[in-house]
CSV table of C-alpha atoms and ligand atoms in Angstrom, one decimal:
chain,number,residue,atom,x,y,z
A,217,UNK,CA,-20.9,23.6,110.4
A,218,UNK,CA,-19.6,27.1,111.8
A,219,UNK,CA,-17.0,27.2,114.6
A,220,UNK,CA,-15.5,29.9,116.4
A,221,UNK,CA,-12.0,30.0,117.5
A,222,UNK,CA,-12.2,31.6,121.1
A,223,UNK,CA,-8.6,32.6,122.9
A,224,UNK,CA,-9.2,35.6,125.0
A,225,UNK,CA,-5.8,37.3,126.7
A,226,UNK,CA,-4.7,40.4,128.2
A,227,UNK,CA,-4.2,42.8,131.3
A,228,UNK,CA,-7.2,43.6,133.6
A,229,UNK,CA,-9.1,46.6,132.2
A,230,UNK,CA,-12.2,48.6,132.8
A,231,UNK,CA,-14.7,48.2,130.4
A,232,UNK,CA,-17.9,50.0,130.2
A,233,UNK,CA,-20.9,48.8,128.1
A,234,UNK,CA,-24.5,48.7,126.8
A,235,UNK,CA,-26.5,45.5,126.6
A,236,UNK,CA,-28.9,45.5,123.4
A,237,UNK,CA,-32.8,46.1,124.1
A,238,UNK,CA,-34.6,42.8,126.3
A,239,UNK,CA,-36.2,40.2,124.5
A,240,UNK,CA,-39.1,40.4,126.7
A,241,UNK,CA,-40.0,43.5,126.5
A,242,UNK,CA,-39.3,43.4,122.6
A,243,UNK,CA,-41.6,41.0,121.7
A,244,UNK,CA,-45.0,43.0,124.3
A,245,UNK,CA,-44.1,46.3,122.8
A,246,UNK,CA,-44.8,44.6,119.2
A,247,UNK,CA,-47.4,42.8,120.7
A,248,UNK,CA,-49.2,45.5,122.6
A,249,UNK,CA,-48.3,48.3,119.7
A,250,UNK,CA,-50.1,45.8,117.2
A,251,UNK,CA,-53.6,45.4,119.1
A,252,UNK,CA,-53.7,49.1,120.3
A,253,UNK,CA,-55.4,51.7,118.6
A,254,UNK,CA,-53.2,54.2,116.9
A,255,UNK,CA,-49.3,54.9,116.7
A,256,UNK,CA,-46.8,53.7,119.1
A,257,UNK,CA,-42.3,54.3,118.4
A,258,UNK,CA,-40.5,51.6,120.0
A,259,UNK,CA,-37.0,52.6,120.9
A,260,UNK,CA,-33.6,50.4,121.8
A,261,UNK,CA,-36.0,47.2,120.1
A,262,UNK,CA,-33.6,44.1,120.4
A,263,UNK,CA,-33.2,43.5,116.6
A,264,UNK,CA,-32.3,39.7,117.5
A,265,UNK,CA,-33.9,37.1,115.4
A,266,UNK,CA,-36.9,35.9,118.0
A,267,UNK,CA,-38.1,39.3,118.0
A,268,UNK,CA,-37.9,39.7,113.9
A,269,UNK,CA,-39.9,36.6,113.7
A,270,UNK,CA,-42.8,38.4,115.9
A,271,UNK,CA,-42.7,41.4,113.7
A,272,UNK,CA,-43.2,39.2,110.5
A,273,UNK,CA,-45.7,37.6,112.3
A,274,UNK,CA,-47.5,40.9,112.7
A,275,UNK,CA,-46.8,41.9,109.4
A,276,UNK,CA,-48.7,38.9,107.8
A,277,UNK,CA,-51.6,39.6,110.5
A,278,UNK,CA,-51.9,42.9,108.3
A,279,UNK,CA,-50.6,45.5,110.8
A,280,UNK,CA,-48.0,48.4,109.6
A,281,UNK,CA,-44.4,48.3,110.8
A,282,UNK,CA,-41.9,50.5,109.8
A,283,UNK,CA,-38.2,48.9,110.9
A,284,UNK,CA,-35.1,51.1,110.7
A,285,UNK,CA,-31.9,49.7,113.1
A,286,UNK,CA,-33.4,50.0,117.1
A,287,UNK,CA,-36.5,52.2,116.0
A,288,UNK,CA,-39.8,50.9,115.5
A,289,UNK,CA,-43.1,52.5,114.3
A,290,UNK,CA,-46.4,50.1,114.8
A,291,UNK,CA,-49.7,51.6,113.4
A,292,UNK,CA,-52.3,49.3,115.4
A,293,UNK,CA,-56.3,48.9,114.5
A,294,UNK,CA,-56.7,47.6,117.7
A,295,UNK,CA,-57.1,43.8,118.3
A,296,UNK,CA,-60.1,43.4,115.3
A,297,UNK,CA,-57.8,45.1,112.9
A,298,UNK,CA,-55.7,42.2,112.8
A,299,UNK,CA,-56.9,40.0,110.0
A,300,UNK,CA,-56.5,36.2,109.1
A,301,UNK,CA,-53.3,35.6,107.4
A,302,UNK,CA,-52.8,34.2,104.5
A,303,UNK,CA,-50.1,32.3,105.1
A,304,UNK,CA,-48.5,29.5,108.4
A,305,UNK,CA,-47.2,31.8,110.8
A,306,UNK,CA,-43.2,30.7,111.3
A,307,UNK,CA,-42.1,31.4,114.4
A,308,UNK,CA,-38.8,29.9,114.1
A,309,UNK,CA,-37.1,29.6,117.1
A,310,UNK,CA,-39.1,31.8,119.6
A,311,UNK,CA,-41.7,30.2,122.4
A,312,UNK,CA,-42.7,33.8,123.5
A,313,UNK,CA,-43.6,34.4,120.0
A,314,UNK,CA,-45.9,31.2,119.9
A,315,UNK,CA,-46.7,31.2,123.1
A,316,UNK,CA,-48.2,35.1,123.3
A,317,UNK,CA,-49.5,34.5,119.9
A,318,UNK,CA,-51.8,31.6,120.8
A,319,UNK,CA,-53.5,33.4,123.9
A,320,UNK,CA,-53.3,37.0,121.9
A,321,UNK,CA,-55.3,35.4,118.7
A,322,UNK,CA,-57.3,33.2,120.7
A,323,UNK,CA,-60.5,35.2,120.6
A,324,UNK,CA,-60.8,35.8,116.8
A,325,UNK,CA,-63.2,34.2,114.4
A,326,UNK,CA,-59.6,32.7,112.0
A,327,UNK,CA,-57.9,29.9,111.7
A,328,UNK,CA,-54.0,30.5,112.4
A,329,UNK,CA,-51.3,27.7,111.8
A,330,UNK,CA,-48.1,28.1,113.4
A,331,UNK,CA,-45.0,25.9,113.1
A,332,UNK,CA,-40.9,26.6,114.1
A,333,UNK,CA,-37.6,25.7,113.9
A,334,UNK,CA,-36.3,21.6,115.1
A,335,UNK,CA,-35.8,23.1,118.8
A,336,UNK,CA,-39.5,24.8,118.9
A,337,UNK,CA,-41.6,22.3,117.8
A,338,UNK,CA,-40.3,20.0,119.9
A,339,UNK,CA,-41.6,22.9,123.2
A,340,UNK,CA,-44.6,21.5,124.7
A,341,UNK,CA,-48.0,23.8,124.0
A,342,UNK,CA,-50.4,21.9,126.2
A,343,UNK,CA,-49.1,24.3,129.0
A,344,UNK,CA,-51.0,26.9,127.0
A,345,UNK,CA,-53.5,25.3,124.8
A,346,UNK,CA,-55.4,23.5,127.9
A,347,UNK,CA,-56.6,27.3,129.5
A,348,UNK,CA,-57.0,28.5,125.7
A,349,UNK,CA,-59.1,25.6,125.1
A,350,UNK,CA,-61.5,25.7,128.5
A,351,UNK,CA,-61.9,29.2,127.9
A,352,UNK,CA,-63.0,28.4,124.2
A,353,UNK,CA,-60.7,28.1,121.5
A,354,UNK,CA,-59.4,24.8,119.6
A,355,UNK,CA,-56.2,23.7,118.9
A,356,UNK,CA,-55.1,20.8,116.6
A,357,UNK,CA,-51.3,19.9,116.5
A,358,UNK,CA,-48.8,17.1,116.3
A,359,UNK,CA,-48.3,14.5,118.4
A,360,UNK,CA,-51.7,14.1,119.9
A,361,UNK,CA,-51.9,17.8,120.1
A,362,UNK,CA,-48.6,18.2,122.0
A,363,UNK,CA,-46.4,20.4,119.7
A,364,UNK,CA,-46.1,22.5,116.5
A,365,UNK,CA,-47.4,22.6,113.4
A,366,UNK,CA,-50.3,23.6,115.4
A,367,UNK,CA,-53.6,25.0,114.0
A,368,UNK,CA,-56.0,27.1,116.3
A,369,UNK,CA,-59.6,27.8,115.4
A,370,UNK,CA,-60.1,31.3,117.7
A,371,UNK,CA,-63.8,31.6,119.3
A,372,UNK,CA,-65.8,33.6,121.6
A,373,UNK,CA,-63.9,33.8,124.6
A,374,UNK,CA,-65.5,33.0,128.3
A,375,UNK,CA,-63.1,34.3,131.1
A,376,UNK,CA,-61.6,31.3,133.8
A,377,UNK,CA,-60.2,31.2,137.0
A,378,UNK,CA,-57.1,29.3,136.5
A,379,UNK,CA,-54.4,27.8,138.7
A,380,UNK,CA,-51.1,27.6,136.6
A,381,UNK,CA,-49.2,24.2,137.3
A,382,UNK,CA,-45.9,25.7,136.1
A,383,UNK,CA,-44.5,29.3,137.5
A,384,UNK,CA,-44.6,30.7,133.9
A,385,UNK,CA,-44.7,34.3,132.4
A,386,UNK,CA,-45.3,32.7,129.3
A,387,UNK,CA,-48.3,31.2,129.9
A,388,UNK,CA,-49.4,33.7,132.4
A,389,UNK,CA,-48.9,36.2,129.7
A,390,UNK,CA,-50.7,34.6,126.5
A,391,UNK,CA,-53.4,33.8,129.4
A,392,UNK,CA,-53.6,37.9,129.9
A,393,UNK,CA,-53.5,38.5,126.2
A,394,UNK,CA,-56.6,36.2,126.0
A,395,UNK,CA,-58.4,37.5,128.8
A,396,UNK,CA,-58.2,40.7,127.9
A,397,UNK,CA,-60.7,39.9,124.7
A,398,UNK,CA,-63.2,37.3,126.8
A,399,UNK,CA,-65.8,37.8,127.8
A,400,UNK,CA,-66.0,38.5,132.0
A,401,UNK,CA,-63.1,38.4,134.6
A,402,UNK,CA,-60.3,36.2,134.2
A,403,UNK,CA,-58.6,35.5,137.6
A,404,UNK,CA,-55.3,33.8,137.2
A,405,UNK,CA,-53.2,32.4,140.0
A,406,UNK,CA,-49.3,32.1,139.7
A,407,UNK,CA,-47.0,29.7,142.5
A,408,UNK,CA,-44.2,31.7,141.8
A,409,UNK,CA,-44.1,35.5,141.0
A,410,UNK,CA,-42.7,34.7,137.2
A,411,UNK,CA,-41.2,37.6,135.1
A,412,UNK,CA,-44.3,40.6,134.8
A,413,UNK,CA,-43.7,42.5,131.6
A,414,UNK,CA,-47.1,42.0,130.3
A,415,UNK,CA,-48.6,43.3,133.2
A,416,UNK,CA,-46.3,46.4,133.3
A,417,UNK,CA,-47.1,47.5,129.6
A,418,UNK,CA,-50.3,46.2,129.8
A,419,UNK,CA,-51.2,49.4,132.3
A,420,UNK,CA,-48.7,51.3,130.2
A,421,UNK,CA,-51.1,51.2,127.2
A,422,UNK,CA,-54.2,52.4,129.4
A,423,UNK,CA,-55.3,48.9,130.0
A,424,UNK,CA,-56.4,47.6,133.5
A,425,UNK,CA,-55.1,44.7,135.5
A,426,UNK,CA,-55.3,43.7,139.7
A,427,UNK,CA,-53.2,41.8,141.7
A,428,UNK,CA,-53.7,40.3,144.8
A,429,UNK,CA,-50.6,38.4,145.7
A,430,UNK,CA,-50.7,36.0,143.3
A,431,UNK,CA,-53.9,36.3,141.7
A,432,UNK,CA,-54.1,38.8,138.7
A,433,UNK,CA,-57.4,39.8,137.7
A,434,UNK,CA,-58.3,40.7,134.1
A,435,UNK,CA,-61.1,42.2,133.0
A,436,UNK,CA,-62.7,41.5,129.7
A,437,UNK,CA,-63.1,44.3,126.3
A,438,UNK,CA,-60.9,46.2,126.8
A,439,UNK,CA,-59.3,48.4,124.1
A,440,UNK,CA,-55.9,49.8,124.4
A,441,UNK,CA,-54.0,53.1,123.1
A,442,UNK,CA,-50.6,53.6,121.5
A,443,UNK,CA,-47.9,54.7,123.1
A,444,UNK,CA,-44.1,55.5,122.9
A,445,UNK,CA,-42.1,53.0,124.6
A,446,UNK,CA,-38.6,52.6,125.4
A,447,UNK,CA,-36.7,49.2,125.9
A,448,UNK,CA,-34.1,49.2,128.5
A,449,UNK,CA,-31.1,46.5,128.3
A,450,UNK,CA,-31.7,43.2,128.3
A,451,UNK,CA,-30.6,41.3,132.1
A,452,UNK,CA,-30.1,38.3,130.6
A,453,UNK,CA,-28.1,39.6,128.4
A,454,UNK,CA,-25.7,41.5,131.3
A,455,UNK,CA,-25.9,38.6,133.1
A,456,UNK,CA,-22.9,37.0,130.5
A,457,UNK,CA,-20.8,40.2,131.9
A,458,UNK,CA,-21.8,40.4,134.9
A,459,UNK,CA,-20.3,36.8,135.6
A,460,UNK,CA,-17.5,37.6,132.7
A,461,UNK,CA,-16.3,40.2,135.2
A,462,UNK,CA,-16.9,38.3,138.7
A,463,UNK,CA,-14.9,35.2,137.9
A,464,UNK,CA,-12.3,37.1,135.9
A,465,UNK,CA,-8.7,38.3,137.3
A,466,UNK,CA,-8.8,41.6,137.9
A,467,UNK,CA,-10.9,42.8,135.3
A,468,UNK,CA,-14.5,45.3,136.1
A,469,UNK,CA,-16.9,45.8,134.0
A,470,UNK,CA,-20.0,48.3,134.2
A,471,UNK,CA,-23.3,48.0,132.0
A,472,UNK,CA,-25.5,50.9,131.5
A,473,UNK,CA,-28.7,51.4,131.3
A,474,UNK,CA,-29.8,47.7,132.1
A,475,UNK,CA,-33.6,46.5,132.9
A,476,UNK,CA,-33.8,45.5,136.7
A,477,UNK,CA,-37.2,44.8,137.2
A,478,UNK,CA,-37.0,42.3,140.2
A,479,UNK,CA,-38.8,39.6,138.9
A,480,UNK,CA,-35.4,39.4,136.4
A,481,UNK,CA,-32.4,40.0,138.6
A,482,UNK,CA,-32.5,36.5,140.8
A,483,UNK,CA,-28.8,37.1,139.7
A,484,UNK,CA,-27.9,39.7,141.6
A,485,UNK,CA,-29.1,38.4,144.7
A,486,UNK,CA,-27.0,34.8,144.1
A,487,UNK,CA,-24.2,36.3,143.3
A,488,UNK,CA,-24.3,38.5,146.7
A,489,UNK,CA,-24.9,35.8,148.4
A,490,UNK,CA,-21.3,34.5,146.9
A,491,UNK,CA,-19.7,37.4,148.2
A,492,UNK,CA,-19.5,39.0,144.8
A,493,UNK,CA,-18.9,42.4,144.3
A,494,UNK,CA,-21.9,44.1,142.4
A,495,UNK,CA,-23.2,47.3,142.6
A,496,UNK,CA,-26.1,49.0,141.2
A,497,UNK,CA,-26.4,52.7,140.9
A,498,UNK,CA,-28.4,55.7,138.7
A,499,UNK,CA,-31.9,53.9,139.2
A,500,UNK,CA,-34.6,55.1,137.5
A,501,UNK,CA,-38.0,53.8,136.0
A,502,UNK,CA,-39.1,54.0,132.0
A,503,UNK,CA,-42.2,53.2,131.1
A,504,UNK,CA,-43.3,51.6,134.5
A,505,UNK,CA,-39.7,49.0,134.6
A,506,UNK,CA,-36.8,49.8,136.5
A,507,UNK,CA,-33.9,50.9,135.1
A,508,UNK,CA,-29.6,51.4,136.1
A,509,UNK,CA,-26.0,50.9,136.0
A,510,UNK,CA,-24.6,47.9,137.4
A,511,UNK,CA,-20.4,47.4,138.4
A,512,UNK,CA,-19.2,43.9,138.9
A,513,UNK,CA,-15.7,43.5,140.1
A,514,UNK,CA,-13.8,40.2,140.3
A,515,UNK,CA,-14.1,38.5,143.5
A,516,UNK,CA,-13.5,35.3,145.8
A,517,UNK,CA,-16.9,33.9,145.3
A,518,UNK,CA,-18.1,31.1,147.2
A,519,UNK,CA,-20.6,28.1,146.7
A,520,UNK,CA,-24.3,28.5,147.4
A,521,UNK,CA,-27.9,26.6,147.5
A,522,UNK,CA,-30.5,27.9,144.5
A,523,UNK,CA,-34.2,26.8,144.8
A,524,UNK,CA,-37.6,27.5,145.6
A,525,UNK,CA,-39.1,31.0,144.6
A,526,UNK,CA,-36.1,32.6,143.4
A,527,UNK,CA,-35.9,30.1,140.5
A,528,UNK,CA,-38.1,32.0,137.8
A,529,UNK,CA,-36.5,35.1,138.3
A,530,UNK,CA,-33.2,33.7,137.2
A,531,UNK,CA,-34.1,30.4,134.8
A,532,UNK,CA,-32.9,32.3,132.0
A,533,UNK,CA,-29.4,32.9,133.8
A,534,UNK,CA,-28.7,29.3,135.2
A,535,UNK,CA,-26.3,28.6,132.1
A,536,UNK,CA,-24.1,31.1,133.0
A,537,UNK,CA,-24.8,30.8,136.8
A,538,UNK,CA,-23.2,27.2,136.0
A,539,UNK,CA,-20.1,28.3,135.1
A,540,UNK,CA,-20.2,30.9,138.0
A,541,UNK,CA,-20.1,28.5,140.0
A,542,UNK,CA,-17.4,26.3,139.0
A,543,UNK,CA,-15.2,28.9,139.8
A,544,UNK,CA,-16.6,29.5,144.1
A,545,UNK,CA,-15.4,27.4,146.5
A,546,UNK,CA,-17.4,24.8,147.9
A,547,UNK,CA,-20.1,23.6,146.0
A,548,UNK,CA,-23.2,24.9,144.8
A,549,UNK,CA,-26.7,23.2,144.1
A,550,UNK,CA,-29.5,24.3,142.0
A,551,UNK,CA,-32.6,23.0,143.0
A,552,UNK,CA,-36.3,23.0,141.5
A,553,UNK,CA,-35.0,23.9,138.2
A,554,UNK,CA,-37.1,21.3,135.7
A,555,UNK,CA,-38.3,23.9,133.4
A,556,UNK,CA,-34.7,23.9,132.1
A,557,UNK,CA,-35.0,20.9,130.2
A,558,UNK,CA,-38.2,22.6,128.1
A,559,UNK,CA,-36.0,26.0,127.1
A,560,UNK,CA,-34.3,26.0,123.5
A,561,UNK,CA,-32.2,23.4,124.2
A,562,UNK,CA,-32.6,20.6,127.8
A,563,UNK,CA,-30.2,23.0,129.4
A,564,UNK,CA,-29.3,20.3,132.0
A,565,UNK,CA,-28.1,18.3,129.9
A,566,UNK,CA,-26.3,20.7,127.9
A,567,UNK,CA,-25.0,22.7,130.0
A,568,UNK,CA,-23.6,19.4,131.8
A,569,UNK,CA,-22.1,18.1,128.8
A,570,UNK,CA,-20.2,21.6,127.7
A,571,UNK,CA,-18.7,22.3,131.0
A,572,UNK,CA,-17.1,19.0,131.2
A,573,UNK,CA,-15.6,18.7,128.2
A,574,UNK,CA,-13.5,21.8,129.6
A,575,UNK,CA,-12.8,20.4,132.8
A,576,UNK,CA,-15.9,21.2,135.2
A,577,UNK,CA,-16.9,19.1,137.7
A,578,UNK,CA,-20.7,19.1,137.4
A,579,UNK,CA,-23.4,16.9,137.7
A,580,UNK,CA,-27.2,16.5,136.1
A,581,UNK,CA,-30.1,16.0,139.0
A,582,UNK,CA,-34.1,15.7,138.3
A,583,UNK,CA,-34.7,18.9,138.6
A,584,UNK,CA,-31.1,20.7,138.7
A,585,UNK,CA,-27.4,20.5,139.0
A,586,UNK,CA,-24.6,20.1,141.1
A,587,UNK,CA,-21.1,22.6,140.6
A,588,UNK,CA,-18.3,21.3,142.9
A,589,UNK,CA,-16.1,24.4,142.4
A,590,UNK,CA,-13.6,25.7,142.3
A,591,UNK,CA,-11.9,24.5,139.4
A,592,UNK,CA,-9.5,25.3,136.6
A,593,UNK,CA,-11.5,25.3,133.0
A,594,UNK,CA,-8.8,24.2,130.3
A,595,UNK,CA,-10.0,24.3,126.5
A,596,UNK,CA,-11.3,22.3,124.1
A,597,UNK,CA,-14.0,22.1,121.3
A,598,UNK,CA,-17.7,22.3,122.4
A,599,UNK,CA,-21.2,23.1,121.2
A,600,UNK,CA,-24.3,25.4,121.5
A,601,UNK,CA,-26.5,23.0,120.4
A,602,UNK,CA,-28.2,25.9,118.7
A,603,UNK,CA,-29.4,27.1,121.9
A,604,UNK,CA,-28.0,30.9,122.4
A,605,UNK,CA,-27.4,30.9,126.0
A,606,UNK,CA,-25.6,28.0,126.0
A,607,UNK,CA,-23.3,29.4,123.0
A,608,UNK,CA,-22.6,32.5,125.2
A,609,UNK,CA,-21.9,30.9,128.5
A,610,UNK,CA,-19.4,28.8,126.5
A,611,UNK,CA,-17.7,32.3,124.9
A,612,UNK,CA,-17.3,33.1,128.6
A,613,UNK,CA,-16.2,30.2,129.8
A,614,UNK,CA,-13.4,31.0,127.2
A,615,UNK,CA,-12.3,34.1,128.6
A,616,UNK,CA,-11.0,31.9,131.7
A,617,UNK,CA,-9.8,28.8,129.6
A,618,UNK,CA,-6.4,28.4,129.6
A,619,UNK,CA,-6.3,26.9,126.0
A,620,UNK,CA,-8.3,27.8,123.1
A,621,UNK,CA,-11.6,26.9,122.9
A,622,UNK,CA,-13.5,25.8,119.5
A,623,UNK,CA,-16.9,27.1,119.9
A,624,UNK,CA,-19.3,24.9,117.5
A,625,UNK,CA,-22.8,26.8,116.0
A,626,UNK,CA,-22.2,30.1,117.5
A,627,UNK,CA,-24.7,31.5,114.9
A,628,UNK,CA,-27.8,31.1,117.6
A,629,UNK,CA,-26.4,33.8,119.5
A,630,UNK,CA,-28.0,36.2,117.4
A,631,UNK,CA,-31.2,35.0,118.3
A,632,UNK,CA,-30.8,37.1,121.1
A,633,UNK,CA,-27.9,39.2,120.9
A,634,UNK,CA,-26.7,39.8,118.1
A,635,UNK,CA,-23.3,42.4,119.0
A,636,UNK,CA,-22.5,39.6,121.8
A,637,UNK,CA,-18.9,39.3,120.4
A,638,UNK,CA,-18.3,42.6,119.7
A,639,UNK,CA,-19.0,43.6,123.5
A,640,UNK,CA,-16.6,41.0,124.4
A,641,UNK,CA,-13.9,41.7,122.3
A,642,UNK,CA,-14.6,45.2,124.1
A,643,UNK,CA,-13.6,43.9,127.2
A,644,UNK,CA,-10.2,42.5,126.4
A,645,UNK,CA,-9.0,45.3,123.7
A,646,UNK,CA,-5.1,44.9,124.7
B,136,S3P,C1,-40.1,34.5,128.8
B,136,S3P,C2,-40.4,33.6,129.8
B,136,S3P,C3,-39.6,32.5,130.2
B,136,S3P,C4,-38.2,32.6,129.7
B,136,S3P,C5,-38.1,33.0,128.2
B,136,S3P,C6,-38.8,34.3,128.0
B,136,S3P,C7,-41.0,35.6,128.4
B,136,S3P,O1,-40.1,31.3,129.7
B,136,S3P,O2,-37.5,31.4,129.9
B,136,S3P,O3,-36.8,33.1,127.8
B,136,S3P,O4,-40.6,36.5,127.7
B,136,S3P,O5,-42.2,35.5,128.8
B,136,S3P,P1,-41.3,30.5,130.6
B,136,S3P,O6,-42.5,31.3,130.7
B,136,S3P,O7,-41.5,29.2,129.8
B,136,S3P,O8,-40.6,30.2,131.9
């Protein structure tokens, strides 16, 4: 097993930084370069391991992609250039990969069998493979058809009108990619407004798309165009520095260049409510998402209530929103938050376990948790449990620890960003 000895120490600085490219938006402009017709240049591409396992994907689906660092050229044949592979399709670690992929190759007359790492095929698929499969594909996998290895046998689409149970942009997304090769108008309804990527770069490529509060409408045929596309920071990613900063002594850090679609930046809003000190300034949009700096000065933060609608637009962040709030006053409670214990890892329970083994007074619920703040982290040895954001919240729970802390598997955090220690080390250069 890898560990990590983390023992972070010196005076308050300034640090300025740039997050690598977001996952998200990675993995479409692969996606949506691959079924377009012609050439697209991806720029600032996360080169993190989830997003290399779609572009191997691709690559065994017969399209041309030329790597070098950040920069990406896709040749695409539009969705019937992609052919059936010869090969299973790993995914290793990466739902948006199998996810998209299902509803993306849903409509073609192959056979495609995917299968993952220990932490993916245990993710459940019916969430996806019920709307695939009433709109006309088949899918036989695992456990009763619960999980990966998964085969699916792609057909002749028919659009649906579909009420999603679960606020996701995964689903909502492979649902998109499916309807956009049925045949008719696919209406799908969403409880929650859930991260909308696809949607952007879906009218980025010349493709069309409606929405009507939360019904997006989708018609079916169409054929989309290549086009350059740049990928701004990754939130999620930030979010690690944004909190690194706002529980820190002294210390203020600025990211540049960051993604702030609203549909990602729950963060922000949680930590204002705290009474944290975060600014965001030189907005601009590229390629249809919104784009800027954002400053984040320690402050005296203070406990606070999470639930309800403003829970997809931060699920990714409640790891580190965890050990935000250990350090507020008062308590905090994070409500409606199930879909944690489907991610990488059952981030309840992780999360629960790490923090206390360095002192945190937090609890598991059904559907969240419960920080009594504020208190003093110490050290000790804990775990990622392979699950990235887990390994990074524990590298900044570090930075406050008194003692040194042993951080166990940090080799996941390359899934999804791969320079995360270098950017911290940044930040405490003595
Ligand atoms: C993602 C959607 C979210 C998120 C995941 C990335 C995406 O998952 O947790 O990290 O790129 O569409 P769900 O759709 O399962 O909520």
């Amino acid at each position: 097993m890898t560990i990590m000895k983390l023992h972070f120490t010196g005076h308050p600085v300034k640090t300025i930084i740039e997050v690598p490219g977001d996952k998200s938006i990675s993995h479409r402009a692969i996606m949506f370069a691959a079924i377009a017709h012609g050439k697209t240049t991806i720029t600032n591409l996360l080169v993190g391991e989830d997003v290399l396992q779609t572009i191997r994907c691709f690559r065994q689906l017969g399209v041309d992609i030329q790597q070098s660092d950040e920069k990406v050229t896709v040749i695409g044949n539009g969705f019937h250039g992609l052919k059936e592979p010869r090969d299973v399709l790993y995914t290793g670690n990466s739902g948006t990969t199998t996810r998209l992929l299902f509803g993306l190759l849903a409509s073609l007359p192959y056979t495609f069998t995917f299968t993952g790492d220990a932490s993916l095929n245990n993710r459940p698929m019916k969430r996806i493979t019920i709307p695939l499969t009433m709109m006309g594909a088949t899918f036989i996998g695992r456990n009763n058809d619960q999980y990966l290895p998964m085969t699916i046998r792609g057909a002749n689409l028919q659009a649906i009108n579909y009420h999603m149970p679960v606020a996701s942009a995964q689903v909502k997304s492979a649902l998109i990619f499916a309807a956009l090769q049925a045949n008719g108008i696919t209406t799908i309804y969403e409880k929650a407004p859930s991260r909308n990527h696809t949607e952007i770069m879906l009218q980025y490529f010349g493709g069309q798309l409606r929405r009507q509060g939360n019904e997006i409408i989708v018609e079916g045929q169409q054929s989309l165009l290549g086009k350059d596309i740049h990928v701004p920071g990754d939130f999620s990613s930030a979010a690690f520095f944004i909190v690194m900063a706002a529980i820190s002594d002294g210390r203020e850090v600025t990211i540049k260049n960051v993604g702030l679609n609203p549909t990602r930046t729950g963060l922000v809003e949680v930590l204002q409510q705290m009474n944290g000190k975060i600014t965001i300034t030189e907005p601009s949009i590229k390629n249809g998402e919104r784009v800027g700096t954002i400053i984040v000065k320690a402050s005296e933060l203070q406990g606070t209530v999470i639930e309800g609608e403003i829970i997809p637009r931060l699920i990714d962040e409640i790891p580190i929103i965890a050990l935000l709030a250990t350090q507020c006053s008062g308590t905090t409670i994070i409500k409606d938050a199930s879909e944690l214990k489907v991610k990488e890892s059952n981030r309840i329970d992780t999360v629960v376990t790490e923090l206390r083994k360095l002192g945190a007074d937090i609890e598991a619920t059904d559907d969240g948790l419960i920080i009594r703040g504020k208190r003093p982290l110490t050290g000790g040895i804990v775990n990622s449990h392979g699950d990235h954001r887990i390994g990074m919240m524990l590298a900044i729970a570090a930075t406050i620890c008194k003692e040194e802390v042993i951080l166990e598997n940090p080799e996941c955090i390359s899934i999804s960003y791969p320079s995360f220690f270098q950017d911290l080390n940044k930040c405490f250069l003595k």
